[in-house]
PDB file of C-alpha atoms in Angstrom:
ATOM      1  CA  UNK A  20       0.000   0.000   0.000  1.00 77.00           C
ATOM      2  CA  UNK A  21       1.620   3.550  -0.663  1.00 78.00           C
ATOM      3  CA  UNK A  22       1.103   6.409   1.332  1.00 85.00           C
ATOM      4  CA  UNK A  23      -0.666   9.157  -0.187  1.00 89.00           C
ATOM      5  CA  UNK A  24       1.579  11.914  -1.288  1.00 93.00           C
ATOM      6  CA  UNK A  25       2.218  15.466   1.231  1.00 94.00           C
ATOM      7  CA  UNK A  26       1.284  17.386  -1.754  1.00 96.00           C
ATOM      8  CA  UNK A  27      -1.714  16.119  -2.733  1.00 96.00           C
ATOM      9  CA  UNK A  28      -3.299  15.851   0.783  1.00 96.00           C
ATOM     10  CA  UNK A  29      -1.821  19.546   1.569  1.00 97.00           C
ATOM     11  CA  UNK A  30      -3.521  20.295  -2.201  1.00 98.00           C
ATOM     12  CA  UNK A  31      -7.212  19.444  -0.540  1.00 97.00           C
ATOM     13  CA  UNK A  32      -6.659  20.556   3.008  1.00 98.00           C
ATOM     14  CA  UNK A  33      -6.345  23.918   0.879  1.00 98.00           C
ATOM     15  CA  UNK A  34      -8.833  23.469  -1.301  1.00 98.00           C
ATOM     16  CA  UNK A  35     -11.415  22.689   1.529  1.00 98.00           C
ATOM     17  CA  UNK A  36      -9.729  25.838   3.397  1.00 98.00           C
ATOM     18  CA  UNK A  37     -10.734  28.021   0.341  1.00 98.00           C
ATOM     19  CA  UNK A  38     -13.781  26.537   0.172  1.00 98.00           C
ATOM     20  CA  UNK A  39     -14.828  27.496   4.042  1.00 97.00           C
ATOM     21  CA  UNK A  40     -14.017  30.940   3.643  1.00 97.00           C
ATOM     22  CA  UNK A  41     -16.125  31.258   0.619  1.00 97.00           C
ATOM     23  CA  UNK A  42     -18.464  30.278   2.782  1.00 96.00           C
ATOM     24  CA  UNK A  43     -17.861  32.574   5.640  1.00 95.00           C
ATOM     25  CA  UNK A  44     -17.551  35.635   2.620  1.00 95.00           C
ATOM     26  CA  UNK A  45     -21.022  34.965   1.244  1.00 95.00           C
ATOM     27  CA  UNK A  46     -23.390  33.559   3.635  1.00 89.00           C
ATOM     28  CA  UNK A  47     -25.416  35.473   5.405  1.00 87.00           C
ATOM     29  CA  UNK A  48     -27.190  32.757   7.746  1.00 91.00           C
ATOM     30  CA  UNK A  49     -25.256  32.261  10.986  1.00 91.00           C
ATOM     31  CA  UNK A  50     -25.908  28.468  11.035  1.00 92.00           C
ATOM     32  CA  UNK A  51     -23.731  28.388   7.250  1.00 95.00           C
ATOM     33  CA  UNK A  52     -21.217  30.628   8.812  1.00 94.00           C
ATOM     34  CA  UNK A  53     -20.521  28.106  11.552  1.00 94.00           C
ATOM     35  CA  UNK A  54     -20.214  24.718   8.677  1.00 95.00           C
ATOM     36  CA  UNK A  55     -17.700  27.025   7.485  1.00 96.00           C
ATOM     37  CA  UNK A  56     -15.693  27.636  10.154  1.00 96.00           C
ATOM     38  CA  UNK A  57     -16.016  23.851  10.790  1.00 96.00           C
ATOM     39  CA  UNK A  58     -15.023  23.226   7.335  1.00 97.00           C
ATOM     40  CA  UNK A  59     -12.000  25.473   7.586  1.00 97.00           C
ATOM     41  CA  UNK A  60     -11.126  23.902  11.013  1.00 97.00           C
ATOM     42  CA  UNK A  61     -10.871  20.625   9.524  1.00 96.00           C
ATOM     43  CA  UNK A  62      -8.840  21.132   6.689  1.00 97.00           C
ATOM     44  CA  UNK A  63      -6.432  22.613   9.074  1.00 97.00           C
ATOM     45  CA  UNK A  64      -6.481  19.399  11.018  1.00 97.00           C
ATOM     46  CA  UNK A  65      -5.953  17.309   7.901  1.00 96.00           C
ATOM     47  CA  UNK A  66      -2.929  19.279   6.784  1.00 97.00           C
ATOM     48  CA  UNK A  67      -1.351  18.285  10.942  1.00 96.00           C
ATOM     49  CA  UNK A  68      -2.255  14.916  10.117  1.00 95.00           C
ATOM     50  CA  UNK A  69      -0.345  14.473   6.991  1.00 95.00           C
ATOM     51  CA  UNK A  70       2.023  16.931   7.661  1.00 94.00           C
ATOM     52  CA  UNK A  71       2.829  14.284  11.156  1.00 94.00           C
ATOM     53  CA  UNK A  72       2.311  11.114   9.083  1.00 91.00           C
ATOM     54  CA  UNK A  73       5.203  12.432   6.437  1.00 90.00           C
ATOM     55  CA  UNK A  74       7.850  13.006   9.457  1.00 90.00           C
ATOM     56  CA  UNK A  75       6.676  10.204  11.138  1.00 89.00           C
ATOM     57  CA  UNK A  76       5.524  12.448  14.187  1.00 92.00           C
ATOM     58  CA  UNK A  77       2.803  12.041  16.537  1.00 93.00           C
ATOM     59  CA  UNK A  78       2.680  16.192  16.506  1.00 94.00           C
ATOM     60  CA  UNK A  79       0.250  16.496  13.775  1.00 93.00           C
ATOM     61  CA  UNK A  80      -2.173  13.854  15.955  1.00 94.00           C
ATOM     62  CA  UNK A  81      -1.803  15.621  18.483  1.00 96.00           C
ATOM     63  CA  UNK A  82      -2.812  19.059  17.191  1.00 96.00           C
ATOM     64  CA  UNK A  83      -5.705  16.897  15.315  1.00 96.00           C
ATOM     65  CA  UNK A  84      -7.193  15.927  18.831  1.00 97.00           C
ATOM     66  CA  UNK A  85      -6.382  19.923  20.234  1.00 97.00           C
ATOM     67  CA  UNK A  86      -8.555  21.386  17.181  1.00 96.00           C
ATOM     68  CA  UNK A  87     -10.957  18.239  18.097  1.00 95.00           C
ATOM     69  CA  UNK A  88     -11.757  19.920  21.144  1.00 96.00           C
ATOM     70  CA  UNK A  89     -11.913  23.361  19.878  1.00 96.00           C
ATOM     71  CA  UNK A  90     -14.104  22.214  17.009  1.00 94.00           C
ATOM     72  CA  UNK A  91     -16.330  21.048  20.006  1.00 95.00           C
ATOM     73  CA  UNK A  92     -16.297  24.363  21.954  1.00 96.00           C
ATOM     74  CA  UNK A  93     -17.164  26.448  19.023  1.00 94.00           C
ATOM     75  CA  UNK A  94     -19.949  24.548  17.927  1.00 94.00           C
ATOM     76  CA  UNK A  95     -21.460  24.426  21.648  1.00 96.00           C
ATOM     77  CA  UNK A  96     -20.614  28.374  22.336  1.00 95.00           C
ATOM     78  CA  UNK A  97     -21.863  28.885  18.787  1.00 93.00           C
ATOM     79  CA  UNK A  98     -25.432  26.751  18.910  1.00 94.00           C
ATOM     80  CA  UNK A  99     -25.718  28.453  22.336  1.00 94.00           C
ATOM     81  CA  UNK A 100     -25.520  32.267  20.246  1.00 88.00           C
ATOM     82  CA  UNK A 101     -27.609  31.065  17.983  1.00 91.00           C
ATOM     83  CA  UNK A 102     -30.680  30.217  19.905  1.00 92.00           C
ATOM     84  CA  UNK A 103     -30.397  33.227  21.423  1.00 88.00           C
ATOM     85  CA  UNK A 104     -30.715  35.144  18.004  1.00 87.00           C
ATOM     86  CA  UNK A 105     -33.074  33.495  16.792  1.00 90.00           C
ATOM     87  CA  UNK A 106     -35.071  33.533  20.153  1.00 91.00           C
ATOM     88  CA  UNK A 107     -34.930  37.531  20.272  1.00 87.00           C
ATOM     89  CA  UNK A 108     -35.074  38.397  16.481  1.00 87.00           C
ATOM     90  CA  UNK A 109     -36.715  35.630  15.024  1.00 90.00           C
ATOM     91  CA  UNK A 110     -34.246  35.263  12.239  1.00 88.00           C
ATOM     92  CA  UNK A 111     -30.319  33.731  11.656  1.00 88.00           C
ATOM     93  CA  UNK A 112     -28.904  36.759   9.665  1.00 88.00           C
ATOM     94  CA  UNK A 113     -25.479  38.001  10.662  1.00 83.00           C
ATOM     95  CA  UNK A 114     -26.483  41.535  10.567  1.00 81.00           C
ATOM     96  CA  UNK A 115     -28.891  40.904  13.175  1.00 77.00           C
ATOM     97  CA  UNK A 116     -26.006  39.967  15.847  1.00 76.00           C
ATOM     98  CA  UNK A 117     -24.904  43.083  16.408  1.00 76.00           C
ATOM     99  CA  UNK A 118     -28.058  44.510  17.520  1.00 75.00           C
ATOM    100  CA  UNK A 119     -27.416  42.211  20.088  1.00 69.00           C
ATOM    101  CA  UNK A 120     -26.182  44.122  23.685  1.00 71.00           C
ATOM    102  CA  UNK A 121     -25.824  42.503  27.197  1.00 62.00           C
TER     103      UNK A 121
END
């Protein structure tokens, strides 16, 4: 079995990178936003990954499990703002967010 190639994994980490913040640029809806920023978060952990696999590191695992975690936090902190926006305002738009005060 051959390993896949640095390049080409590094190739779609960006690709799914670019892709995210095209989302983030032209969404409006917060719940889109946040896929994105997923999106982006794990092409960042795939390019640790193979970036460890090539050296033969456990480093790029163990940034995968940090942005894991972070991945986790976001989405939780992130749901949690959502709710609330659509609780008060009755809609998901991003403009709406920073009518928000408290």
């Amino acid at each position: 079995m051959t390993p896949v190639p640095l390049e080409h994994s590094l190739l779609l980490a960006g690709t799914l990178f670019s892709l995210g913040l095209l989302g983030i640029l032209v969404r409006r809806n917060i719940l889109f936003v946040l896929m994105s920023i997923e999106v982006m978060m794990n092409a960042a952990a795939l390019a640790f990954v193979s970036a460890g696999s090539r050296w033969a590191q456990p480093d790029g695992q163990i940034m995968f499990i940090l942005i894991l975690t972070l991945a986790a936090a976001e989405a939780s902190v992130g749901l949690a703002l959502l709710l609330q926006l659509h609780r008060r305002f009755k809609t998901l738009d991003t403009d709406a967010a920073s009518e928000m005060k408290g």
